[in-house]
Short mmCIF file of C-alpha atoms in Angstrom, two decimals:
data_model
loop_
_atom_site.label_atom_id
_atom_site.label_comp_id
_atom_site.label_asym_id
_atom_site.label_seq_id
_atom_site.Cartn_x
_atom_site.Cartn_y
_atom_site.Cartn_z
CA THR R 542 88.50 119.13 125.76
CA GLU R 543 86.14 122.08 126.01
CA LEU R 544 83.44 123.13 123.57
CA GLY R 545 85.01 124.61 120.43
CA GLU R 546 88.41 123.00 120.99
CA GLN R 547 90.03 120.62 118.51
CA LEU R 548 92.20 117.53 118.85
CA ARG R 549 94.84 116.95 116.22
CA VAL R 550 97.51 114.33 115.64
CA VAL R 551 100.77 115.78 114.37
CA GLY R 552 103.85 113.81 113.43
CA SER R 553 106.99 113.27 111.40
CA SER R 554 105.50 112.50 107.98
CA PRO R 555 103.65 114.74 105.50
CA GLU R 556 100.52 112.66 106.14
CA LEU R 557 100.73 113.78 109.79
CA GLY R 558 101.56 117.39 109.01
CA ALA R 559 105.36 117.03 109.25
CA TRP R 560 105.15 118.61 112.75
CA ASP R 561 103.14 121.53 111.36
CA ILE R 562 99.98 121.69 113.48
CA ALA R 563 98.15 123.68 110.81
CA LYS R 564 98.58 120.74 108.39
CA ALA R 565 97.96 117.99 110.96
CA PRO R 566 94.84 115.79 110.63
CA GLN R 567 91.96 116.76 112.89
CA LEU R 568 90.20 114.10 114.93
CA LYS R 569 86.42 113.86 115.25
CA TYR R 570 84.57 113.04 118.45
CA LYS R 571 82.54 109.84 118.12
CA THR R 572 80.09 108.23 120.57
CA ASP R 573 78.75 104.69 120.52
CA GLY R 574 75.63 104.22 122.64
CA ASP R 575 76.48 104.09 126.32
CA VAL R 576 80.20 103.85 125.62
CA ASP R 577 82.21 106.97 126.36
CA GLY R 578 83.10 108.90 123.25
CA ILE R 579 86.49 108.65 121.57
CA TRP R 580 88.38 110.84 119.14
CA VAL R 581 89.02 109.21 115.75
CA CYS R 582 90.55 109.98 112.36
CA ASP R 583 91.70 108.04 109.29
CA VAL R 584 95.23 108.56 107.95
CA LYS R 585 96.80 106.72 105.01
CA LEU R 586 100.45 105.96 105.71
CA PRO R 587 102.96 104.35 103.30
CA CYS R 588 104.46 101.02 104.35
CA GLY R 589 108.07 100.50 105.32
CA GLN R 590 108.47 103.46 107.69
CA ILE R 591 108.39 104.39 111.36
CA TYR R 592 106.13 107.30 112.22
CA GLU R 593 106.59 109.53 115.24
CA TYR R 594 103.53 111.44 116.42
CA LYS R 595 101.73 113.15 119.26
CA TYR R 596 98.27 114.56 120.04
CA VAL R 597 97.64 118.23 120.70
CA VAL R 598 94.56 120.15 121.83
CA CYS R 599 93.98 123.35 119.83
CA ASN R 600 91.44 126.16 119.92
CA ASP R 601 89.04 126.74 117.06
CA GLN R 602 91.79 128.74 115.28
CA GLY R 603 94.24 125.80 115.41
CA VAL R 604 96.45 127.38 118.07
CA PRO R 605 97.92 124.68 120.37
CA LEU R 606 96.64 124.78 123.94
CA GLN R 607 97.91 121.53 125.41
CA TRP R 608 100.17 118.73 124.22
CA GLN R 609 99.73 115.06 125.07
CA GLN R 610 101.80 114.00 128.04
CA GLY R 611 104.85 111.73 127.80
CA ASN R 612 107.23 110.98 124.97
CA ASN R 613 106.33 110.99 121.31
CA ALA R 614 104.62 107.80 120.16
CA LEU R 615 106.22 105.53 117.52
CA LEU R 616 104.22 103.48 115.03
CA ALA R 617 105.97 101.04 112.68
CA VAL R 618 104.23 100.30 109.38
CA GLY R 619 106.41 97.56 108.02
CA ILE R 620 107.04 95.40 104.98
CA ARG R 621 104.72 92.71 106.33
CA ASP R 622 101.83 95.17 106.08
CA ALA R 623 102.63 95.75 102.40
CA ILE R 624 102.78 91.98 101.77
CA ALA R 625 99.47 91.47 103.58
CA GLN R 626 97.95 94.36 101.59
CA ASN R 627 98.91 92.72 98.28
CA SER R 628 97.86 89.20 99.27
CA GLY R 629 94.16 89.79 98.58
CA GLY R 630 91.20 89.40 100.88
CA GLY R 631 90.44 93.08 101.38
CA GLN R 632 92.03 96.30 102.53
CA ILE R 633 94.35 96.12 105.52
CA SER R 634 94.08 98.72 108.27
CA LEU R 635 95.67 99.45 111.63
CA GLU R 636 93.54 100.75 114.46
CA VAL R 637 95.79 102.45 116.99
CA LEU R 638 94.13 102.94 120.38
CA ASP R 639 96.09 105.59 122.30
CA ARG R 640 95.63 107.21 125.71
CA TRP R 641 95.87 110.93 126.41
CA SER R 642 98.03 110.14 129.44
CA GLY R 643 100.86 109.00 127.18
CA PRO R 644 101.97 106.40 124.62
CA GLU R 645 102.39 103.64 127.22
CA GLY R 646 99.65 101.02 127.24
CA SER R 647 98.48 101.69 123.69
CA SER R 648 97.28 98.82 121.53
CA VAL R 649 97.12 98.17 117.79
CA VAL R 650 94.36 96.17 116.11
CA ILE R 651 95.17 94.84 112.65
CA LYS R 652 92.17 94.36 110.37
CA LYS R 653 91.83 93.00 106.86
CA GLY R 654 88.58 93.40 104.99
CA GLY R 655 86.96 94.64 108.19
CA GLN R 656 87.87 91.48 110.11
CA VAL R 657 90.27 91.51 113.07
CA VAL R 658 93.46 89.64 112.17
CA GLN R 659 95.65 90.41 115.17
CA GLU R 660 95.80 92.50 118.31
CA THR R 661 99.24 93.71 119.27
CA THR R 662 101.14 96.70 120.65
CA ARG R 663 103.21 99.46 119.12
CA GLU R 664 106.29 98.08 120.90
CA HIS R 665 105.78 94.63 119.37
CA ARG R 666 105.31 96.15 115.91
CA LEU R 667 108.48 98.19 116.32
CA THR R 668 110.43 95.03 117.24
CA ALA R 669 108.98 93.22 114.21
CA TRP R 670 109.88 96.17 111.96
CA ILE R 671 113.50 96.07 113.19
CA LYS R 672 113.62 92.32 112.50
CA ASP R 673 112.27 92.87 108.97
CA VAL R 674 114.90 95.54 108.31
CA GLU R 675 117.67 93.23 109.57
CA ASP R 676 116.38 90.45 107.30
CA GLN R 677 116.33 92.85 104.35
CA LEU R 678 119.87 94.00 105.11
CA GLU R 679 121.04 90.39 105.34
CA GLN R 680 119.29 89.55 102.08
CA GLY R 681 120.78 92.68 100.53
CA ALA R 682 124.24 91.64 101.72
CA VAL R 683 123.78 88.23 100.07
CA GLN R 684 122.65 89.89 96.84
CA VAL R 685 125.62 92.27 96.96
CA LYS R 686 127.98 89.33 97.41
CA GLU R 687 126.37 87.53 94.47
CA LEU R 688 126.75 90.66 92.34
CA GLN R 689 130.39 90.94 93.41
CA LEU R 690 131.00 87.34 92.34
CA GLU R 691 129.26 87.97 89.02
CA LEU R 692 131.34 91.10 88.53
CA ALA R 693 134.56 89.24 89.33
CA SER R 694 133.57 86.50 86.86
CA ALA R 695 132.79 89.13 84.21
CA LYS R 696 136.15 90.81 84.80
CA GLN R 697 137.94 87.46 84.49
CA GLU R 698 136.07 86.74 81.28
CA LEU R 699 136.96 90.19 79.96
CA MET R 700 140.64 89.61 80.75
CA SER R 701 140.53 86.24 78.99
CA THR R 702 138.87 87.85 75.97
CA ARG R 703 141.52 90.56 75.88
CA GLN R 704 144.26 87.93 76.07
CA GLU R 705 142.63 86.05 73.20
CA VAL R 706 142.49 89.27 71.16
CA VAL R 707 146.18 89.99 71.86
CA GLN R 708 147.09 86.41 70.96
CA ALA R 709 145.05 86.61 67.76
CA ARG R 710 146.81 89.86 66.82
CA GLU R 711 150.21 88.28 67.48
CA GLU R 712 149.32 85.26 65.38
CA SER R 713 148.07 87.54 62.61
CA MET R 714 151.34 89.49 62.66
CA LYS R 715 153.32 86.24 62.52
CA MET R 716 151.27 85.02 59.58
CA LYS R 717 151.84 88.32 57.78
CA GLU R 718 155.56 88.07 58.45
CA MET R 719 155.61 84.48 57.21
CA ALA R 720 153.67 85.48 54.15
CA MET R 721 156.08 88.33 53.47
CA GLN R 722 159.06 86.01 53.99
CA SER R 723 157.52 83.40 51.69
CA ASN R 724 156.86 86.08 49.09
CA ASP R 725 160.46 87.29 49.36
CA LYS R 726 161.72 83.74 48.90
CA TYR R 727 159.44 83.27 45.90
CA LEU R 728 160.63 86.50 44.30
CA LEU R 729 164.26 85.54 44.98
CA ALA R 730 163.69 82.12 43.39
CA LEU R 731 162.16 83.78 40.33
CA LYS R 732 165.12 86.08 40.01
CA GLU R 733 167.54 83.16 40.34
CA LYS R 734 165.60 81.20 37.74
CA GLU R 735 165.56 84.20 35.41
CA LYS R 736 169.28 84.64 35.90
CA ALA R 737 169.89 80.95 35.13
CA LEU R 738 167.77 81.18 31.97
CA ARG R 739 169.74 84.21 30.80
CA GLN R 740 173.01 82.40 31.39
CA LYS R 741 171.67 79.38 29.51
CA GLU R 742 170.62 81.65 26.67
CA LEU R 743 174.12 83.17 26.53
CA VAL R 744 175.70 79.73 26.47
CA LEU R 745 173.43 78.61 23.63
CA ARG R 746 174.22 81.71 21.65
CA GLN R 747 177.91 81.13 22.19
CA LEU R 748 177.56 77.53 20.96
CA GLN R 749 175.72 78.73 17.86
CA LEU R 750 178.49 81.21 17.14
CA ASP R 751 181.14 78.55 17.56
CA ARG R 752 179.36 76.20 15.13
CA PHE R 753 178.92 78.99 12.64
CA GLU R 754 182.63 79.71 12.77
CA GLN R 755 183.45 76.04 12.32
CA GLN R 756 181.22 75.82 9.22
CA LYS R 757 183.19 78.58 7.54
#
């Protein structure tokens, strides 16, 4: 870069400007003693995503002058990073060491609480991210199957309950019919008994009349 020029990293996520250079983070030039200076910046990225990015040299107005050579770089920030973040022991960070010549040969240093945990590559992290996604999909498939079994069991239970309700209604109707039939029989018996009593009363009256006639 020349005096007055800027170096920015622009990429696919809002944190990287969403491919809008004007919104892309700007790197700062940093020297460390006799070591050649490097361009650095800190970007907070959510876990569970793959980020595509590239470096671009801009003038002091933010107008792009030269893009980094090669293909866009890919950085996977996976579920394992989120688990490590929540496990305690300090903040986790990824130091991505890229080359202006292209994404090939880049390295990633994983730190937790300022201590180096692992040194790896973007390619290895991408492979691990794919494996994590496959594991999640497999676990999700198992959970879906369990839910399907629970749903089938619930449907079967609902059908059984409905059958019990229908059976209870049928039994209730039968009991009502039996009660009505029993009531009809009871009323009929009362009528027959009443009829018999009336006939008996007529017979007794007739006997009384016959005796009265005989006494004359």
